[in-house]
PDB file of C-alpha atoms in Angstrom:
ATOM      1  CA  UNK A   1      20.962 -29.359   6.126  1.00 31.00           C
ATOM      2  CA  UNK A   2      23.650 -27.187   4.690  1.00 31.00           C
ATOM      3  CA  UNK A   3      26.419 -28.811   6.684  1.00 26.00           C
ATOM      4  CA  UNK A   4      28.418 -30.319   3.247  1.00 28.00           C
ATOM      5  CA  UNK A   5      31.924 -32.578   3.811  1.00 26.00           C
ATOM      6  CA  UNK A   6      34.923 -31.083   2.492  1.00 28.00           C
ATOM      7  CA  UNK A   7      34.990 -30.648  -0.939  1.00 33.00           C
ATOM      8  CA  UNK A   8      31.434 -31.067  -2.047  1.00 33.00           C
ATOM      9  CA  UNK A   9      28.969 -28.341  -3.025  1.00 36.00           C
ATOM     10  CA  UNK A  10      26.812 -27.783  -0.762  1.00 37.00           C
ATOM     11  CA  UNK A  11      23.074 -29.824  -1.046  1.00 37.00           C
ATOM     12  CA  UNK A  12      20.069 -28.332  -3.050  1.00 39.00           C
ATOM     13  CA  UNK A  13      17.007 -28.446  -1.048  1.00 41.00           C
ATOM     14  CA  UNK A  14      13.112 -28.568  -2.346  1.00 44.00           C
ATOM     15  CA  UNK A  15      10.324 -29.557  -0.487  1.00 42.00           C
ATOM     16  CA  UNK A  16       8.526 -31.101  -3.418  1.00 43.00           C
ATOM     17  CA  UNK A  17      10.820 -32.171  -6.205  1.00 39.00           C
ATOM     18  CA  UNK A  18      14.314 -31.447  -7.375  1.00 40.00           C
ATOM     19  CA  UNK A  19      16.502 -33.276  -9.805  1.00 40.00           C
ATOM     20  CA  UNK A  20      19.481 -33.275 -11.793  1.00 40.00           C
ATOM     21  CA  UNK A  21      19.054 -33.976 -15.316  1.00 40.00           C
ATOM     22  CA  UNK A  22      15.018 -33.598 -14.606  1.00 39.00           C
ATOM     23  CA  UNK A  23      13.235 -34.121 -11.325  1.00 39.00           C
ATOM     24  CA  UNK A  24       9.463 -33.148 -11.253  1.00 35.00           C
ATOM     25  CA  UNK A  25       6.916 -33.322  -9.231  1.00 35.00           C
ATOM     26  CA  UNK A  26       2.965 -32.727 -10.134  1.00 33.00           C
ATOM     27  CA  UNK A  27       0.339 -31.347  -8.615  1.00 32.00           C
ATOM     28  CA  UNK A  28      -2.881 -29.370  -8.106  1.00 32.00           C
ATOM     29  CA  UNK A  29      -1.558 -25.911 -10.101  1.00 33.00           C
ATOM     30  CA  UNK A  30      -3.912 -23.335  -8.600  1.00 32.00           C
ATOM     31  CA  UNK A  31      -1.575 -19.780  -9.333  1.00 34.00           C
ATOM     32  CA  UNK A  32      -3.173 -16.773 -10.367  1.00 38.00           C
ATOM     33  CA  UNK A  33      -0.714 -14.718 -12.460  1.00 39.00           C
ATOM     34  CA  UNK A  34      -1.524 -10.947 -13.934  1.00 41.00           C
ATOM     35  CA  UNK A  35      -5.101 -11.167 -13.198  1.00 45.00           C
ATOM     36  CA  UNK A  36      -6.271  -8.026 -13.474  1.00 46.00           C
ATOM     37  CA  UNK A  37     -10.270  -7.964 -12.633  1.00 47.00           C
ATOM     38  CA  UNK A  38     -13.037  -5.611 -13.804  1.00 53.00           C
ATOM     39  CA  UNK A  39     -13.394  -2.856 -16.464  1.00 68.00           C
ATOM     40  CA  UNK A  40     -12.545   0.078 -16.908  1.00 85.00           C
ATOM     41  CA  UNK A  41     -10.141   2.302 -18.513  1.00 93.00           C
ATOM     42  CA  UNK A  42      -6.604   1.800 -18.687  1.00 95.00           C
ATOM     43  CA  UNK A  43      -3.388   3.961 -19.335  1.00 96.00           C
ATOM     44  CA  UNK A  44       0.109   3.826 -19.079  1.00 96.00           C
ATOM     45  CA  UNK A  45       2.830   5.281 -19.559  1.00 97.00           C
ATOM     46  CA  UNK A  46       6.987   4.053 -19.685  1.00 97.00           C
ATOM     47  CA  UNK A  47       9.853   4.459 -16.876  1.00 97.00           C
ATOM     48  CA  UNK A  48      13.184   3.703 -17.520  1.00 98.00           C
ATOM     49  CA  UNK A  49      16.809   3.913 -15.623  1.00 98.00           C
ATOM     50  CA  UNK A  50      20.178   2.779 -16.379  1.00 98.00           C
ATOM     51  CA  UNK A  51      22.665   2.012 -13.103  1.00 98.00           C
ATOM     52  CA  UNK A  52      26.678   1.672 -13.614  1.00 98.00           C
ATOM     53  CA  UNK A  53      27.833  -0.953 -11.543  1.00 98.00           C
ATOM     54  CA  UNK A  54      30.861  -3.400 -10.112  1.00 97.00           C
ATOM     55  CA  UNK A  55      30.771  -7.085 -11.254  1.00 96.00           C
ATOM     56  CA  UNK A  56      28.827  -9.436  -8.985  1.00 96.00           C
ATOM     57  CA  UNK A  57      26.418  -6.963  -7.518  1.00 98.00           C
ATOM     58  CA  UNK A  58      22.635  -7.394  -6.374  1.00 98.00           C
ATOM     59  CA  UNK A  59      19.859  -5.845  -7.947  1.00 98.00           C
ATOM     60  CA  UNK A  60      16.784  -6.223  -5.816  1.00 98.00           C
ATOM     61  CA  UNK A  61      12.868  -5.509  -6.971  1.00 98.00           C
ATOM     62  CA  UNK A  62      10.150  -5.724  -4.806  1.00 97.00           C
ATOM     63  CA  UNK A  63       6.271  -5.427  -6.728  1.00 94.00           C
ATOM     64  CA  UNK A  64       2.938  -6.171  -6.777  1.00 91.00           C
ATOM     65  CA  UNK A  65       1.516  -7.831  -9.378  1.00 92.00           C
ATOM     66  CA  UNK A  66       2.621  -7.824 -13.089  1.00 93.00           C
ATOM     67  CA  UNK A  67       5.740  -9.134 -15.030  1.00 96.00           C
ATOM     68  CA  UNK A  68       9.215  -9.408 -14.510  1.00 97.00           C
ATOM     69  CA  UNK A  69      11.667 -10.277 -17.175  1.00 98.00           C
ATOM     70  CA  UNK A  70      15.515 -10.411 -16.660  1.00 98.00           C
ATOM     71  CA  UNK A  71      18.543 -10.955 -18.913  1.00 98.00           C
ATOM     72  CA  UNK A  72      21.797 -11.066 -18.417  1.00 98.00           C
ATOM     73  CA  UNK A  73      23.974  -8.821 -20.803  1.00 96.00           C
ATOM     74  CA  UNK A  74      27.250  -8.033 -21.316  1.00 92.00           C
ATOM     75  CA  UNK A  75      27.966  -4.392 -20.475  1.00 93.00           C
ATOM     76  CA  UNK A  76      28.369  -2.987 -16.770  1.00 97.00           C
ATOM     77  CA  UNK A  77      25.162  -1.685 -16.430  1.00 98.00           C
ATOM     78  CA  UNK A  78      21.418  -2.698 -15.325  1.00 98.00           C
ATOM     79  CA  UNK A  79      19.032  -1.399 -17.693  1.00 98.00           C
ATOM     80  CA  UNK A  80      14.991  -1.227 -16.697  1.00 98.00           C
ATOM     81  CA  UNK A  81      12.425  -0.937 -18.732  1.00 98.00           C
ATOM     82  CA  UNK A  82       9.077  -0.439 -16.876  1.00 97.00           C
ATOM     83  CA  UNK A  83       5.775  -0.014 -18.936  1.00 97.00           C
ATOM     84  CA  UNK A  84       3.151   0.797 -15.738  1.00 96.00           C
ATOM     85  CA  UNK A  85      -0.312   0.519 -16.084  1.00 95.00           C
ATOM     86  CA  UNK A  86      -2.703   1.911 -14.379  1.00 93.00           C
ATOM     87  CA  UNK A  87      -7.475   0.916 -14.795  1.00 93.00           C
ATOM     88  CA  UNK A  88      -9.545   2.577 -13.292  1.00 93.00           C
ATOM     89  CA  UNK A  89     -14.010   3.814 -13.718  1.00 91.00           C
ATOM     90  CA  UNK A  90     -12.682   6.655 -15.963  1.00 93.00           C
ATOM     91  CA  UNK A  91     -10.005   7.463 -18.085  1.00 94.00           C
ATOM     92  CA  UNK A  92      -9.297  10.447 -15.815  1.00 95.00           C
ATOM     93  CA  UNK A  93      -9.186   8.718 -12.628  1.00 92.00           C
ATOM     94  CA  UNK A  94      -6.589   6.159 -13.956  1.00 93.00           C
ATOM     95  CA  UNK A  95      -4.309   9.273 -15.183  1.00 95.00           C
ATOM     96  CA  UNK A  96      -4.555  10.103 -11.919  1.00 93.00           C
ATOM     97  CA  UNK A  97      -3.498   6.808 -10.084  1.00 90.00           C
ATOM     98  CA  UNK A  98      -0.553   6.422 -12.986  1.00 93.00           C
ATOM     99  CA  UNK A  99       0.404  10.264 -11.526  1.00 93.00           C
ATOM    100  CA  UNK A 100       0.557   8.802  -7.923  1.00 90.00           C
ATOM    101  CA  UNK A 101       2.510   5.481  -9.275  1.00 91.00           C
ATOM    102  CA  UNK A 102       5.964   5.785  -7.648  1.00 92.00           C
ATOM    103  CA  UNK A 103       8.972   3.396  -8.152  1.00 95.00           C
ATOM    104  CA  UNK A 104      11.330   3.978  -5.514  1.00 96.00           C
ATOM    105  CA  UNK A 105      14.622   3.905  -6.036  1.00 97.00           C
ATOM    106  CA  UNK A 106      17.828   2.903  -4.592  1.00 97.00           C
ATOM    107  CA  UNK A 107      21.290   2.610  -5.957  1.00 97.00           C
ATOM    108  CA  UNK A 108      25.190   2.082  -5.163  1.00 98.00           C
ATOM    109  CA  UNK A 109      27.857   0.362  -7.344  1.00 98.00           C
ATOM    110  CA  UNK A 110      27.290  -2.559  -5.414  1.00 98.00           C
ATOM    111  CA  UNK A 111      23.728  -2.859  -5.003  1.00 98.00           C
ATOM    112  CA  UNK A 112      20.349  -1.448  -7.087  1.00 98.00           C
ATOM    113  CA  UNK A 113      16.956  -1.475  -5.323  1.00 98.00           C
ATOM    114  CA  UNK A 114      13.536  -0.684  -6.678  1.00 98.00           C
ATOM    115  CA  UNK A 115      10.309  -0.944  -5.237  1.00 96.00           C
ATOM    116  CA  UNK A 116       7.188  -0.006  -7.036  1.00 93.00           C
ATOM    117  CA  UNK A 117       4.462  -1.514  -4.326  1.00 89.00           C
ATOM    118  CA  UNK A 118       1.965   0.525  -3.536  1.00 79.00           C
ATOM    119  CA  UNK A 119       1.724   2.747  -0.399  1.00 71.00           C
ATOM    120  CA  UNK A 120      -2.339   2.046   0.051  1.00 62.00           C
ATOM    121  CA  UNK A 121      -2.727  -1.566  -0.798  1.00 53.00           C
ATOM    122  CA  UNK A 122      -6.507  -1.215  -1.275  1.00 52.00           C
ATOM    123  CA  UNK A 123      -6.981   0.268  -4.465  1.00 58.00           C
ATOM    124  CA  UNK A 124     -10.848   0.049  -4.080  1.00 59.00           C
ATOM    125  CA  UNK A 125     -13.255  -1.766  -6.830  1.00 60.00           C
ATOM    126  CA  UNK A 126     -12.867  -1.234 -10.297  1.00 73.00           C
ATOM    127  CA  UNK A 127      -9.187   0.385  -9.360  1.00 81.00           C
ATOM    128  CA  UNK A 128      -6.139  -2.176 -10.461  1.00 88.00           C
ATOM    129  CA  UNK A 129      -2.018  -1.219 -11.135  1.00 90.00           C
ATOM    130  CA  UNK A 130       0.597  -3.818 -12.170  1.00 93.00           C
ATOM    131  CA  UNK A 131       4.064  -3.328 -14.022  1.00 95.00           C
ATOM    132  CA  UNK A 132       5.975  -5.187 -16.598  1.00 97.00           C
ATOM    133  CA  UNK A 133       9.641  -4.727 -16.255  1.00 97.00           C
ATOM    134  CA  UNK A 134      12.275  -5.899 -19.058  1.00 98.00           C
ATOM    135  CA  UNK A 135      15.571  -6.141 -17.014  1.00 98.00           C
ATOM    136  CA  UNK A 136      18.968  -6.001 -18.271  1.00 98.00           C
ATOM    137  CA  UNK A 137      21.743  -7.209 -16.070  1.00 98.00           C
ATOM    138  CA  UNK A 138      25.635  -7.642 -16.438  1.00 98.00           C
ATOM    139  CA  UNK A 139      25.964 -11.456 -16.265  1.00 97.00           C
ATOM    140  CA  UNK A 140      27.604 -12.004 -13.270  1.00 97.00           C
ATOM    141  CA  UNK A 141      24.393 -10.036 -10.949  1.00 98.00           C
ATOM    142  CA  UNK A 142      23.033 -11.517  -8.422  1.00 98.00           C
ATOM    143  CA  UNK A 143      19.150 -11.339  -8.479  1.00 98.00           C
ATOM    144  CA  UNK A 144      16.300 -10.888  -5.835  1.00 98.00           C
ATOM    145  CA  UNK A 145      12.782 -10.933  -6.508  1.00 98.00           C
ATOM    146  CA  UNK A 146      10.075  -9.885  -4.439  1.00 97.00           C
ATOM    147  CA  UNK A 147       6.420 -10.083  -5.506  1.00 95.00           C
ATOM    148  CA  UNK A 148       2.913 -11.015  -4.304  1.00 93.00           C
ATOM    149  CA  UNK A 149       1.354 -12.571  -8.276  1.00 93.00           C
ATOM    150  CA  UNK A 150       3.968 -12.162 -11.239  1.00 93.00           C
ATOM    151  CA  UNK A 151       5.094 -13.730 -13.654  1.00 96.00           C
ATOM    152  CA  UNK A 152       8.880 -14.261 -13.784  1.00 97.00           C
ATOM    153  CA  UNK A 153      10.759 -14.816 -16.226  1.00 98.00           C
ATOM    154  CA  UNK A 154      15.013 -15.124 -15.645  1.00 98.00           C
ATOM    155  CA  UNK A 155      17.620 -15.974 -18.267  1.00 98.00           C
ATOM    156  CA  UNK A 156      21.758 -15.950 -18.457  1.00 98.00           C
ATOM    157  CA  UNK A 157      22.462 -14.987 -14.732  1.00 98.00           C
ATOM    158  CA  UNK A 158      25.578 -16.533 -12.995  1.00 97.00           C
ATOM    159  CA  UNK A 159      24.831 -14.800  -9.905  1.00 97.00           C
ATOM    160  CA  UNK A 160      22.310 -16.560  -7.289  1.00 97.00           C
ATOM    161  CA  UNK A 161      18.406 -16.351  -8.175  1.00 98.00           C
ATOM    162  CA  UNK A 162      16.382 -15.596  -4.914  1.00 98.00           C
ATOM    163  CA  UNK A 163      12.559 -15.679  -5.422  1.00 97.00           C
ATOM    164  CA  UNK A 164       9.674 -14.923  -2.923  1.00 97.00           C
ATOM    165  CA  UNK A 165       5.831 -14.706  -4.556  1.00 96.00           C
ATOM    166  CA  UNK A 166       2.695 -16.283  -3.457  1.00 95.00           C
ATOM    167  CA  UNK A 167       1.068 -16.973  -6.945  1.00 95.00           C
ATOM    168  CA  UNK A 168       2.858 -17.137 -10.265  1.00 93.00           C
ATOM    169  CA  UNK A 169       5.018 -18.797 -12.567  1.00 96.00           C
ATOM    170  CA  UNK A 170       8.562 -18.960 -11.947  1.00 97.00           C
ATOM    171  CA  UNK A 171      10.929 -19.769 -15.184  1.00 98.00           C
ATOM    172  CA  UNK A 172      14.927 -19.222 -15.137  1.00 98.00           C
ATOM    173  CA  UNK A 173      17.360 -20.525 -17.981  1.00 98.00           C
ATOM    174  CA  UNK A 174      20.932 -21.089 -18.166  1.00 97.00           C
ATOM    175  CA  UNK A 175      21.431 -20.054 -14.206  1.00 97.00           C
ATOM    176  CA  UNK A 176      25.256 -20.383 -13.571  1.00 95.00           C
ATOM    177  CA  UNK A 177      25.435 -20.351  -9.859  1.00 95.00           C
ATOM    178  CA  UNK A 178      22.485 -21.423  -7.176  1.00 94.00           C
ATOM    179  CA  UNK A 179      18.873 -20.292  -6.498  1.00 96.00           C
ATOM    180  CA  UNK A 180      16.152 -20.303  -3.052  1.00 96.00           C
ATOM    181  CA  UNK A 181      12.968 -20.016  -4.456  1.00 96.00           C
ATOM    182  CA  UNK A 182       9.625 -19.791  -2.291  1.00 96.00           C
ATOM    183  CA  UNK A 183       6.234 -20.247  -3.935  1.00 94.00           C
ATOM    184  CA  UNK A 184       3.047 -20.726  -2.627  1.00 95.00           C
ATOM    185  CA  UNK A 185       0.829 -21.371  -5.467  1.00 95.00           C
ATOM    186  CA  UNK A 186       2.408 -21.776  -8.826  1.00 93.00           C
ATOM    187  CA  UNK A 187       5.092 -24.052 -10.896  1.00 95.00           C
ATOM    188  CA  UNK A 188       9.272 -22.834 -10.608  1.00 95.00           C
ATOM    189  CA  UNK A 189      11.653 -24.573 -13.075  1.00 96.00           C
ATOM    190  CA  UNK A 190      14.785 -23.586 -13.491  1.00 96.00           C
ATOM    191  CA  UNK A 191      17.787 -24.846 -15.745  1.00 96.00           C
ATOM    192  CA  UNK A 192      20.987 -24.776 -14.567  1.00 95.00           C
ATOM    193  CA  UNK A 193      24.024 -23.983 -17.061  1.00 95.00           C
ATOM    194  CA  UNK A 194      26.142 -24.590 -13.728  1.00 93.00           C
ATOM    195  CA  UNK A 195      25.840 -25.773 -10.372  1.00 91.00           C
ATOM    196  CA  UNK A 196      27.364 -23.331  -7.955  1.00 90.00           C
ATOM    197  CA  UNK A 197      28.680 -23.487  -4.011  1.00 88.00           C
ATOM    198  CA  UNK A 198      25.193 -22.034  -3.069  1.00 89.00           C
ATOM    199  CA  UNK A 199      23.539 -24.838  -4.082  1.00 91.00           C
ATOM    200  CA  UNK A 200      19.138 -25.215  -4.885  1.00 93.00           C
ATOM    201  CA  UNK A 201      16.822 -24.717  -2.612  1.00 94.00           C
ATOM    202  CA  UNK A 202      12.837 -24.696  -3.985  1.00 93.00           C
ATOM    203  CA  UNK A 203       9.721 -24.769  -1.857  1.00 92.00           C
ATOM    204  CA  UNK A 204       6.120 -24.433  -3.020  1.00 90.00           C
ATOM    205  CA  UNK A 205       2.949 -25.731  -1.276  1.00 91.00           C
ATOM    206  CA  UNK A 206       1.165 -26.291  -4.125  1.00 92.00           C
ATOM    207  CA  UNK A 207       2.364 -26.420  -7.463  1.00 90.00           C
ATOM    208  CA  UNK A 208       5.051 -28.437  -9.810  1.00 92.00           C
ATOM    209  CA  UNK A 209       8.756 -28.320  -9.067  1.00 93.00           C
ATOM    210  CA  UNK A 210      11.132 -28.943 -12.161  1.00 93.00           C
ATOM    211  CA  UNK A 211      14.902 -28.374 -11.973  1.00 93.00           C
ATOM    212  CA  UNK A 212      17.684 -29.420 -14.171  1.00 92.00           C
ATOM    213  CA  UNK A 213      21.160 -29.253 -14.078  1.00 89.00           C
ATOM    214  CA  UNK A 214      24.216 -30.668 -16.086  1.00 88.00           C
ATOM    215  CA  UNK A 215      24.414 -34.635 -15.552  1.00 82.00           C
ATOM    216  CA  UNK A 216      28.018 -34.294 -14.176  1.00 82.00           C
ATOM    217  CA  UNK A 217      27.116 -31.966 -11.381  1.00 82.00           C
ATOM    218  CA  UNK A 218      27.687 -33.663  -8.150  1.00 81.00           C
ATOM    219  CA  UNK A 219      25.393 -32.669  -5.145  1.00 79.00           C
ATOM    220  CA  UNK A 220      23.830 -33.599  -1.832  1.00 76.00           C
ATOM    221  CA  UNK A 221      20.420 -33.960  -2.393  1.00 77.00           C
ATOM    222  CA  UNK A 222      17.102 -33.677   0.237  1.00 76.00           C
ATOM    223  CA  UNK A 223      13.902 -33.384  -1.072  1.00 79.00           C
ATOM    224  CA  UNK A 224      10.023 -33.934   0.505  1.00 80.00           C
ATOM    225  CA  UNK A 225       6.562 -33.577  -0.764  1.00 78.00           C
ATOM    226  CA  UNK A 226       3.152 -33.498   1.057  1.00 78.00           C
ATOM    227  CA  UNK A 227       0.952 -34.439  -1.638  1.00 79.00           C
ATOM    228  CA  UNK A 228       2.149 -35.570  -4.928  1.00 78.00           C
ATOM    229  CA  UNK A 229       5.332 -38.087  -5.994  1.00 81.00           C
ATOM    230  CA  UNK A 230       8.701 -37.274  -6.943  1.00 80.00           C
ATOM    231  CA  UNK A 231      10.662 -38.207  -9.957  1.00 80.00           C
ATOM    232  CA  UNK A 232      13.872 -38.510 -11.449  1.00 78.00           C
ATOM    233  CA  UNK A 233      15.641 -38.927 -14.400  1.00 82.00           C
ATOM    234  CA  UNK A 234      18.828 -39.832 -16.075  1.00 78.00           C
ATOM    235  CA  UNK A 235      20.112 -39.062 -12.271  1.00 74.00           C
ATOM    236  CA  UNK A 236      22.431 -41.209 -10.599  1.00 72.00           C
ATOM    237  CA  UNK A 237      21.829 -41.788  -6.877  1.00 65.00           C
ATOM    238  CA  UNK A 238      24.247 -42.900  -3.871  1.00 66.00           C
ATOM    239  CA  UNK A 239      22.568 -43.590  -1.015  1.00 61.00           C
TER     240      UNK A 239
END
């Protein structure tokens, strides 16, 4: 599948729909995203960090549940901004799970990790935590999300997008190299300013698949659905 001849990109994969100038493919949408059951009382509070480093490096996040929101900039530095929340029976006992809500941290000039999941993944009824991040990259990052239902929301990168949720929305504009994206439930579309040597590779079990990229882009192209149809546009097909 990624064997390519000499001189082509290599081929963008999806195992529902992909296309060039648009390719989609519809079905059942059954995602969950920022669901946050119950009442209570909620708090929050803001964490933010600032990372120096070397042009095409990764910056990883692995969450939970919540929203994640990343632009590329120009400087040489990734910039969060995470507003936490934290609901719980009282206001007292959710100032005391915001208190225990860690984001751990990792960082070299070459790489930036965070992950903010939970250690005890069963917060117990009427007990819910999430995170919405606003991201600021230097253009040329490579991204990697990690997340079980988020929203996510990518914009300007040139670096490759990698994705792995189970329910959410998926959304990335003017991507200038390649993406693998792995959804469950939800819908992924992506827009491709460029179409790099890593190619597309999209697969969701149930949910809609729209990708396009600029009509002179030349790829191989494999794509496969279960349930549903597949459909091109404006795209030009040698067979």
């Amino acid at each position: 599948e990624d064997a390519v001849s000499s001189g082509m990109p290599k081929p963008f994969t999806m195992s529902r729909a992909i296309g060039p100038s648009a390719v989609a493919l519809a079905t059942a949408l059954l995602a969950a995203c920022n669901l946050h059951f119950g009442t209570g009382i909620e708090v929050h509070d803001t964490w933010t960090r600032s990372y120096t480093v070397k042009p095409g490096a990764v910056y990883e996040l692995h969450e939970r549940v919540g929203l994640v929101r990343v632009d590329a900039g120009d400087g040489d530095a990734i910039v969060v901004n995470a507003t936490r929340f934290a609901k719980a029976a009282t206001e007292d006992a959710a100032k005391a799970m915001l208190a225990e809500f860690t984001i751990a941290e990792s960082s070299a000039p070459d790489r930036v990790a965070l992950d903010g999941t939970p250690k005890d993944s069963s917060l117990g009824f009427n007990r819910s935590r999430w995170v919405e991040y606003r991201i600021t990259v230097p253009r040329s990052t490579a991204v990697t999300v990690r997340s079980i239902n988020s929203e996510i929301k990518v914009n300007g990168i040139a670096g490759v997008l990698r994705v792995e949720s189970t329910n959410g929305e998926i959304t990335a504009n003017g991507l200038g190299d390649g993406a693998d994206i792995r959804l469950v439930n939800g819908e992924i579309r992506l827009d491709f300013a460029k179409l790099g040597e890593s190619g597309v590779r999209c697969k969701s079990t149930n949910g809609q698949i729209v990708v396009t990229v600029p009509a002179d882009a030349k790829a191989a192209i494999a794509s496969s659905v279960a349930v549903g149809e597949i459909k091109t546009e404006k795209l030009a097909v040698a067979i």
